[in-house]
Short mmCIF file of C-alpha atoms in Angstrom, two decimals:
data_model
loop_
_atom_site.label_atom_id
_atom_site.label_comp_id
_atom_site.label_asym_id
_atom_site.label_seq_id
_atom_site.Cartn_x
_atom_site.Cartn_y
_atom_site.Cartn_z
CA MET A 1 0.00 0.00 0.00
CA SER A 2 1.36 3.42 -0.93
CA ASP A 3 2.01 6.14 1.65
CA VAL A 4 -0.67 8.71 2.34
CA THR A 5 -0.25 12.49 2.50
CA PHE A 6 -1.56 14.78 5.22
CA PRO A 7 -5.30 15.45 4.51
CA THR A 8 -6.23 19.14 4.44
CA ASP A 9 -9.15 19.63 2.01
CA ARG A 10 -12.35 20.06 4.05
CA GLN A 11 -15.67 19.40 2.39
CA ARG A 12 -17.64 21.02 5.28
CA PRO A 13 -16.47 23.87 7.51
CA PHE A 14 -16.77 22.10 10.89
CA ASP A 15 -15.76 18.57 9.91
CA PRO A 16 -12.35 17.01 9.29
CA PRO A 17 -11.53 16.21 5.65
CA ASP A 18 -13.43 13.18 4.36
CA GLU A 19 -10.08 11.64 3.42
CA ALA A 20 -8.92 11.79 7.05
CA ILE A 21 -12.15 10.18 8.27
CA GLU A 22 -11.76 7.38 5.74
CA LEU A 23 -8.18 6.80 6.87
CA ARG A 24 -9.24 6.58 10.52
CA GLU A 25 -11.90 4.02 9.61
CA ARG A 26 -9.17 1.96 7.96
CA ALA A 27 -6.55 2.14 10.76
CA ASP A 28 -5.25 4.33 13.59
CA MET A 29 -1.81 4.77 12.01
CA HIS A 30 -0.59 5.11 8.43
CA ARG A 31 2.71 5.43 6.64
CA MET A 32 2.92 9.00 5.39
CA THR A 33 5.10 10.92 2.97
CA PHE A 34 5.88 14.40 4.29
CA ALA A 35 6.18 17.44 2.02
CA ASP A 36 9.98 17.12 1.82
CA GLY A 37 9.85 13.42 0.95
CA HIS A 38 10.50 12.12 4.46
CA ARG A 39 8.72 8.83 5.23
CA GLY A 40 7.04 8.95 8.60
CA TRP A 41 3.63 8.38 10.12
CA LEU A 42 0.14 9.85 10.24
CA VAL A 43 -2.02 9.18 13.32
CA THR A 44 -5.81 9.38 12.99
CA GLY A 45 -6.90 7.29 16.00
CA TYR A 46 -7.39 8.53 19.56
CA SER A 47 -5.50 5.88 21.54
CA ALA A 48 -2.46 6.03 19.24
CA ALA A 49 -2.40 9.83 19.38
CA ARG A 50 -2.55 9.84 23.17
CA ALA A 51 0.23 7.26 23.33
CA VAL A 52 2.51 9.31 21.07
CA LEU A 53 1.94 12.51 23.05
CA ALA A 54 2.65 10.75 26.36
CA HIS A 55 5.73 8.78 25.26
CA PRO A 56 9.02 10.13 26.66
CA ARG A 57 11.12 9.10 23.65
CA PHE A 58 9.49 11.43 21.16
CA SER A 59 11.05 14.84 20.55
CA ASN A 60 9.37 18.17 19.88
CA ARG A 61 12.53 19.90 18.62
CA PRO A 62 12.04 21.70 15.29
CA GLU A 63 15.36 20.64 13.77
CA LEU A 64 14.15 17.02 13.88
CA ALA A 65 10.74 17.73 12.34
CA HIS A 66 9.52 17.64 8.75
CA PRO A 67 6.80 19.74 7.07
CA PRO A 68 3.53 17.78 6.80
CA ILE A 69 2.28 19.85 3.86
CA PRO A 70 3.90 21.99 1.17
CA GLY A 71 4.36 25.61 2.16
CA SER A 72 7.30 27.98 2.20
CA LEU A 73 6.73 29.05 5.79
CA LEU A 74 6.59 25.54 7.18
CA ARG A 75 9.69 24.59 5.23
CA ALA A 76 11.52 27.65 6.52
CA ARG A 77 10.51 26.87 10.09
CA MET A 78 11.51 23.24 9.90
CA GLN A 79 14.75 23.27 7.98
CA LYS A 80 17.37 20.92 9.30
CA ASP A 81 19.41 23.84 10.62
CA ALA A 82 16.42 25.35 12.43
CA LYS A 83 17.07 26.06 16.09
CA THR A 84 14.60 26.63 18.87
CA PRO A 85 14.64 30.37 19.67
CA PRO A 86 15.60 31.21 23.27
CA GLY A 87 12.61 30.81 25.57
CA PHE A 88 10.46 28.81 23.13
CA PHE A 89 9.97 26.03 25.65
CA LEU A 90 7.12 24.53 23.62
CA ARG A 91 9.69 23.24 21.11
CA MET A 92 12.16 21.95 23.72
CA ASP A 93 12.68 18.50 25.21
CA GLU A 94 13.51 17.63 28.79
CA PRO A 95 15.30 18.86 30.83
CA GLU A 96 15.30 22.27 29.11
CA HIS A 97 11.52 22.24 28.75
CA ALA A 98 11.00 21.56 32.47
CA ARG A 99 13.14 24.54 33.43
CA PHE A 100 10.77 26.98 31.75
CA ARG A 101 7.61 25.06 32.54
CA ARG A 102 8.44 25.14 36.27
CA LEU A 103 8.77 28.92 36.23
CA LEU A 104 5.45 29.39 34.44
CA THR A 105 3.21 26.75 35.97
CA GLY A 106 2.58 28.84 39.07
CA GLN A 107 1.37 31.71 36.91
CA PHE A 108 -1.36 29.59 35.29
CA THR A 109 -2.90 27.64 38.18
CA VAL A 110 -6.66 27.14 38.25
CA ARG A 111 -6.86 29.37 41.33
CA ARG A 112 -4.98 32.25 39.72
CA MET A 113 -6.98 31.95 36.53
CA LYS A 114 -10.25 32.06 38.47
CA MET A 115 -9.07 35.30 40.06
CA LEU A 116 -9.09 36.78 36.56
CA GLU A 117 -12.78 35.99 35.96
CA PRO A 118 -14.14 39.42 37.04
CA ARG A 119 -11.71 41.17 34.70
CA VAL A 120 -12.54 38.83 31.82
CA GLU A 121 -16.24 39.60 32.40
CA GLU A 122 -15.50 43.34 32.32
CA ILE A 123 -13.61 43.01 29.06
CA ALA A 124 -16.32 40.85 27.48
CA ASN A 125 -19.07 43.29 28.50
CA ALA A 126 -17.07 46.24 27.17
CA CYS A 127 -16.74 44.45 23.80
CA LEU A 128 -20.48 43.77 23.78
CA ASP A 129 -21.18 47.44 24.58
CA ASP A 130 -19.05 48.43 21.60
CA MET A 131 -20.94 45.99 19.39
CA ALA A 132 -24.29 47.36 20.53
CA ALA A 133 -23.14 50.93 19.95
CA ALA A 134 -21.89 50.12 16.46
CA GLY A 135 -25.12 48.37 15.49
CA GLY A 136 -25.25 45.39 13.16
CA PRO A 137 -23.90 44.05 10.99
CA VAL A 138 -20.41 43.76 12.49
CA ASP A 139 -17.48 41.39 12.15
CA LEU A 140 -17.62 39.31 15.33
CA VAL A 141 -13.92 38.47 15.04
CA GLU A 142 -12.91 42.12 15.05
CA LYS A 143 -15.40 43.29 17.68
CA PHE A 144 -15.51 40.34 20.09
CA ALA A 145 -13.57 37.15 19.40
CA LEU A 146 -10.13 38.77 19.02
CA PRO A 147 -10.28 41.65 21.55
CA ILE A 148 -11.21 39.50 24.55
CA PRO A 149 -8.22 37.10 24.63
CA SER A 150 -5.91 39.76 23.24
CA LEU A 151 -6.74 42.22 26.02
CA VAL A 152 -6.55 39.53 28.68
CA ILE A 153 -3.14 38.19 27.64
CA CYS A 154 -1.77 41.72 27.19
CA GLU A 155 -2.82 42.63 30.73
CA LEU A 156 -1.52 39.35 32.14
CA LEU A 157 1.89 39.75 30.49
CA GLY A 158 2.09 43.52 30.86
CA VAL A 159 2.12 44.22 27.11
CA PRO A 160 0.69 47.64 26.13
CA TYR A 161 -2.61 46.92 24.35
CA ASP A 162 -2.14 50.06 22.23
CA ASP A 163 0.66 48.20 20.44
CA ARG A 164 -1.64 45.35 19.43
CA ALA A 165 -2.15 46.37 15.80
CA GLN A 166 1.44 45.65 14.78
CA PHE A 167 1.91 42.40 16.67
CA GLN A 168 -1.49 41.06 15.57
CA GLU A 169 -0.60 41.78 11.96
CA ASP A 170 2.77 40.11 12.37
CA THR A 171 1.14 37.11 14.06
CA LYS A 172 -1.12 36.66 11.05
CA LEU A 173 1.95 36.50 8.84
CA LEU A 174 3.51 33.89 11.10
CA VAL A 175 0.52 31.53 11.10
CA ASN A 176 -0.44 32.05 7.44
CA LEU A 177 0.72 28.97 5.55
CA GLU A 178 0.88 31.00 2.34
CA SER A 179 3.20 33.71 3.68
CA LYS A 180 6.53 34.04 1.94
CA ALA A 181 9.36 32.75 4.12
CA GLU A 182 11.12 36.12 4.13
CA ASP A 183 7.90 37.92 5.17
CA ALA A 184 7.30 35.46 8.01
CA MET A 185 10.88 35.72 9.23
CA ALA A 186 10.70 39.52 9.13
CA ALA A 187 7.48 39.42 11.16
CA PHE A 188 9.11 37.11 13.67
CA GLY A 189 12.04 39.50 13.94
CA ARG A 190 9.76 42.48 14.57
CA ILE A 191 7.77 40.74 17.32
CA THR A 192 10.96 39.45 18.94
CA ALA A 193 12.51 42.92 18.91
CA PHE A 194 9.32 44.40 20.37
CA MET A 195 9.24 41.88 23.22
CA TYR A 196 12.98 42.27 23.88
CA GLY A 197 12.54 46.05 24.22
CA LEU A 198 9.58 45.53 26.53
CA VAL A 199 11.60 43.19 28.77
CA GLN A 200 14.37 45.76 29.03
CA ARG A 201 11.87 48.49 29.98
CA LYS A 202 10.35 46.27 32.65
CA ARG A 203 13.77 45.61 34.15
CA LYS A 204 13.94 49.34 34.82
CA GLN A 205 10.26 49.80 35.70
CA PRO A 206 8.74 46.53 36.96
CA ALA A 207 4.98 46.23 37.41
CA ASP A 208 2.46 43.69 38.66
CA ASP A 209 2.52 41.44 35.61
CA LEU A 210 3.87 38.11 34.45
CA ILE A 211 6.94 39.45 32.62
CA SER A 212 8.00 41.46 35.68
CA GLY A 213 7.49 38.40 37.84
CA LEU A 214 9.71 36.31 35.58
CA ILE A 215 12.37 39.01 35.66
CA GLU A 216 12.23 39.02 39.46
CA SER A 217 12.89 35.26 39.54
CA GLY A 218 16.34 36.00 38.17
CA GLU A 219 16.50 32.70 36.26
CA LEU A 220 16.09 33.91 32.67
CA ASP A 221 18.14 36.27 30.53
CA ASP A 222 16.54 38.93 28.34
CA GLU A 223 16.49 36.78 25.19
CA GLU A 224 14.79 33.94 27.06
CA LEU A 225 12.30 36.34 28.64
CA ALA A 226 11.47 37.82 25.23
CA GLY A 227 10.97 34.34 23.74
CA VAL A 228 8.73 33.13 26.56
CA SER A 229 6.67 36.32 26.39
CA LEU A 230 6.33 36.14 22.61
CA LEU A 231 5.19 32.53 22.76
CA LEU A 232 2.57 33.29 25.42
CA LEU A 233 1.40 36.42 23.61
CA VAL A 234 0.83 34.66 20.28
CA ALA A 235 -0.69 31.52 21.80
CA GLY A 236 -2.79 33.55 24.22
CA HIS A 237 -4.78 35.42 21.62
CA GLU A 238 -4.63 33.37 18.41
CA THR A 239 -6.11 30.18 19.83
CA THR A 240 -8.98 31.46 21.96
CA ALA A 241 -9.90 34.11 19.41
CA ASN A 242 -10.40 31.42 16.78
CA MET A 243 -12.38 29.22 19.15
CA LEU A 244 -14.72 32.11 20.01
CA GLY A 245 -15.24 32.93 16.33
CA LEU A 246 -15.54 29.38 14.99
CA GLY A 247 -17.58 28.23 17.99
CA THR A 248 -20.09 31.04 17.51
CA TYR A 249 -20.36 30.17 13.81
CA ALA A 250 -21.05 26.52 14.71
CA LEU A 251 -23.71 27.51 17.25
CA LEU A 252 -25.40 29.93 14.85
CA THR A 253 -25.85 27.07 12.39
CA ASN A 254 -27.20 24.78 15.14
CA PRO A 255 -30.06 26.63 16.90
CA ALA A 256 -30.81 23.92 19.48
CA GLN A 257 -27.21 23.88 20.71
CA LEU A 258 -27.09 27.68 20.69
CA ALA A 259 -30.23 27.84 22.84
CA ALA A 260 -28.73 25.42 25.36
CA MET A 261 -25.53 27.46 25.69
CA ARG A 262 -27.54 30.66 26.01
CA ASP A 263 -30.32 29.55 28.35
CA ASP A 264 -28.90 26.77 30.54
CA PRO A 265 -25.91 27.80 32.70
CA SER A 266 -25.42 24.19 33.79
CA VAL A 267 -24.30 23.10 30.31
CA VAL A 268 -21.84 25.94 29.56
CA GLU A 269 -18.75 24.38 31.12
CA ASN A 270 -19.31 21.07 29.36
CA GLY A 271 -20.43 22.88 26.20
CA VAL A 272 -17.06 24.60 25.97
CA GLU A 273 -15.33 21.21 26.15
CA GLU A 274 -17.62 19.86 23.46
CA LEU A 275 -16.89 22.79 21.15
CA LEU A 276 -13.16 22.33 21.76
CA ARG A 277 -13.47 18.66 20.84
CA TYR A 278 -15.87 19.05 17.93
CA LEU A 279 -14.04 21.93 16.23
CA THR A 280 -10.36 21.22 17.11
CA ILE A 281 -8.69 24.32 15.69
CA ILE A 282 -5.20 22.76 15.84
CA HIS A 283 -5.52 21.13 12.43
CA LEU A 284 -1.88 20.68 11.33
CA GLY A 285 -0.26 18.53 13.96
CA PRO A 286 1.14 18.40 16.57
CA MET A 287 4.17 16.46 15.45
CA ARG A 288 6.80 14.41 17.22
CA THR A 289 10.03 12.70 16.11
CA ALA A 290 11.18 9.36 17.52
CA LEU A 291 14.52 9.54 19.34
CA GLU A 292 14.81 5.74 19.25
CA ASP A 293 12.70 2.89 17.93
CA VAL A 294 9.26 3.13 19.57
CA GLU A 295 6.34 0.72 19.29
CA ILE A 296 2.87 2.25 19.25
CA GLU A 297 -0.07 -0.15 18.96
CA GLY A 298 1.96 -2.76 17.13
CA ASN A 299 3.64 -0.29 14.75
CA VAL A 300 7.40 0.25 15.09
CA ILE A 301 8.34 3.89 14.57
CA LYS A 302 12.03 3.96 13.73
CA ALA A 303 14.43 6.43 15.30
CA GLY A 304 14.33 9.69 13.31
CA GLU A 305 10.87 9.10 11.86
CA CYS A 306 8.41 11.96 12.24
CA VAL A 307 4.82 11.42 13.38
CA ALA A 308 2.02 13.85 12.48
CA LEU A 309 -1.23 13.74 14.44
CA HIS A 310 -4.51 14.68 12.75
CA LEU A 311 -6.28 16.05 15.84
CA PRO A 312 -9.63 17.00 14.24
CA THR A 313 -10.05 13.35 13.24
CA VAL A 314 -8.61 12.00 16.48
CA ASN A 315 -11.15 14.01 18.48
CA ARG A 316 -14.00 12.43 16.50
CA ASP A 317 -12.79 8.82 16.97
CA PRO A 318 -15.98 6.82 17.71
CA SER A 319 -14.03 4.40 19.94
CA ARG A 320 -13.59 7.29 22.39
CA PHE A 321 -16.41 9.66 21.39
CA PRO A 322 -19.53 7.77 20.23
CA ASP A 323 -21.48 9.75 17.63
CA GLY A 324 -18.56 12.17 17.64
CA ASP A 325 -19.53 13.83 14.36
CA ARG A 326 -22.54 15.41 16.08
CA LEU A 327 -22.28 18.58 18.20
CA ASP A 328 -23.98 18.01 21.55
CA VAL A 329 -23.09 20.54 24.26
CA ALA A 330 -24.81 18.39 26.92
CA ARG A 331 -22.77 15.22 26.35
CA PRO A 332 -19.75 14.52 28.61
CA ALA A 333 -16.92 15.83 26.46
CA GLY A 334 -13.81 15.40 28.59
CA GLY A 335 -10.74 13.58 27.37
CA HIS A 336 -10.28 15.42 24.07
CA LEU A 337 -6.73 16.18 22.95
CA THR A 338 -7.30 19.75 21.75
CA PHE A 339 -4.95 21.05 24.45
CA GLY A 340 -2.54 18.19 23.85
CA HIS A 341 -1.45 15.59 26.36
CA GLY A 342 1.69 14.82 28.33
CA ILE A 343 4.44 17.27 29.24
CA HIS A 344 3.59 19.70 26.43
CA GLN A 345 -0.09 20.00 27.32
CA CYS A 346 -1.22 23.61 26.86
CA LEU A 347 -0.07 25.76 29.75
CA GLY A 348 -2.85 28.34 29.28
CA GLN A 349 -5.77 25.95 28.89
CA GLN A 350 -7.51 27.11 32.09
CA LEU A 351 -7.38 30.72 30.92
CA ALA A 352 -8.78 29.74 27.52
CA ARG A 353 -11.62 27.86 29.20
CA ILE A 354 -12.52 30.85 31.38
CA GLU A 355 -12.57 33.19 28.38
CA MET A 356 -14.92 30.84 26.51
CA ARG A 357 -17.14 30.02 29.50
CA ILE A 358 -17.67 33.74 29.97
CA GLY A 359 -17.63 34.79 26.32
CA TYR A 360 -20.16 32.47 24.67
CA PRO A 361 -23.11 32.93 27.08
CA ALA A 362 -22.44 36.66 27.49
CA LEU A 363 -22.63 37.15 23.72
CA LEU A 364 -25.70 34.97 23.22
CA ARG A 365 -27.63 36.50 26.11
CA ARG A 366 -26.79 40.08 25.18
CA PHE A 367 -27.93 39.49 21.59
CA PRO A 368 -30.63 36.77 21.71
CA GLY A 369 -31.41 37.46 18.06
CA LEU A 370 -27.81 37.04 16.92
CA ARG A 371 -27.58 35.62 13.41
CA LEU A 372 -25.27 35.49 10.42
CA ALA A 373 -25.34 38.57 8.19
CA VAL A 374 -24.22 36.47 5.20
CA THR A 375 -25.03 32.99 3.99
CA PRO A 376 -23.05 30.22 5.74
CA GLU A 377 -21.20 29.57 2.49
CA GLU A 378 -19.90 33.16 2.44
CA VAL A 379 -18.07 32.91 5.78
CA PRO A 380 -14.33 32.86 4.95
CA MET A 381 -12.56 29.96 6.64
CA ARG A 382 -8.94 29.91 7.86
CA SER A 383 -7.93 26.85 5.85
CA ASP A 384 -4.78 28.76 4.86
CA MET A 385 -3.65 29.23 8.47
CA SER A 386 -1.90 26.88 10.90
CA ILE A 387 -4.72 27.53 13.39
CA TYR A 388 -8.19 26.91 11.98
CA GLY A 389 -11.17 29.23 12.40
CA VAL A 390 -12.91 32.03 10.52
CA HIS A 391 -11.18 35.05 9.02
CA ARG A 392 -14.36 37.08 9.54
CA LEU A 393 -17.82 36.35 10.93
CA PRO A 394 -20.37 38.97 9.78
CA VAL A 395 -23.30 38.96 12.23
CA THR A 396 -26.33 41.06 13.04
CA TRP A 397 -29.18 40.87 15.54
#
């Protein structure tokens, strides 16, 4: 049987590609040819994906990875001479990864995140006030989905929100799979320089924020501090913003589920988990590379072979999520891998959950007549980005 390639062409906006579903029905793991010709593996089954993410002999280092799909940006990021930028602990292995994770874990505890709830509510209500004042139709991404997590992470880190326009534009270049390599690298350089300058200013004038707290620990140099801050800034607004936008789109096309999220507070927490599972905005990976021969469910992954996980398909695996192709905000939805699993599980997942648990019901209750201002087919999808979602979501009420 010939190798497969990474499936990307979606036939419906909320579902994984039909090709990926067919592959999962055939087997949990498949031999795959990566964009640069490397022969590795594609994982479409839940148990295999969880095993790969938990296994200690898989590496997350970029210089060992291979691009799953063609694209100049991915190739530039994953060249053999690529090095993990200082502070980018997400792409480090142990023990380097643990050094950064230990410093940051205390900043993202459930208790500390819950302390942010009143401020998140204030920010959400202010966005809704702006929407009401503008009158429909508006772009929900611009007015609601992006400002909430962006404001929250800026305040948490101590990044001036007035500077958001430039770093949000540069972030788009970084996650756009069609960006030219030189444009993406220039954007990365601008954001890094911005964060480095901010770190230096906070050394002179510390405040009550995460960057100042990391400086006070005395364990990181300025380059590492800038890298950590950049990683948290990008992850902190790109991911939740796309979940708020795409999740609202999914609810607007499913009135019964929308009504439950709007009218029944008891389902909101579980509903957020279900939306995270059902939509799975991380649609190109994650990826790992075997450091030695590893056996996963009877398949031997040779040392040096790269493994790509197809999370949207994994999170619909009927062996773990019966009737998983149906959105049901009332069904127990725990156990999804949207935030990853193992040592690299998303550090900010509790913050993301709070933003969504507050954001969805606040929006739906403030505008009970919320509806699309265009046909569903006219909503532009982020198929060209490394994080899935909607580019814009025109709504009215």
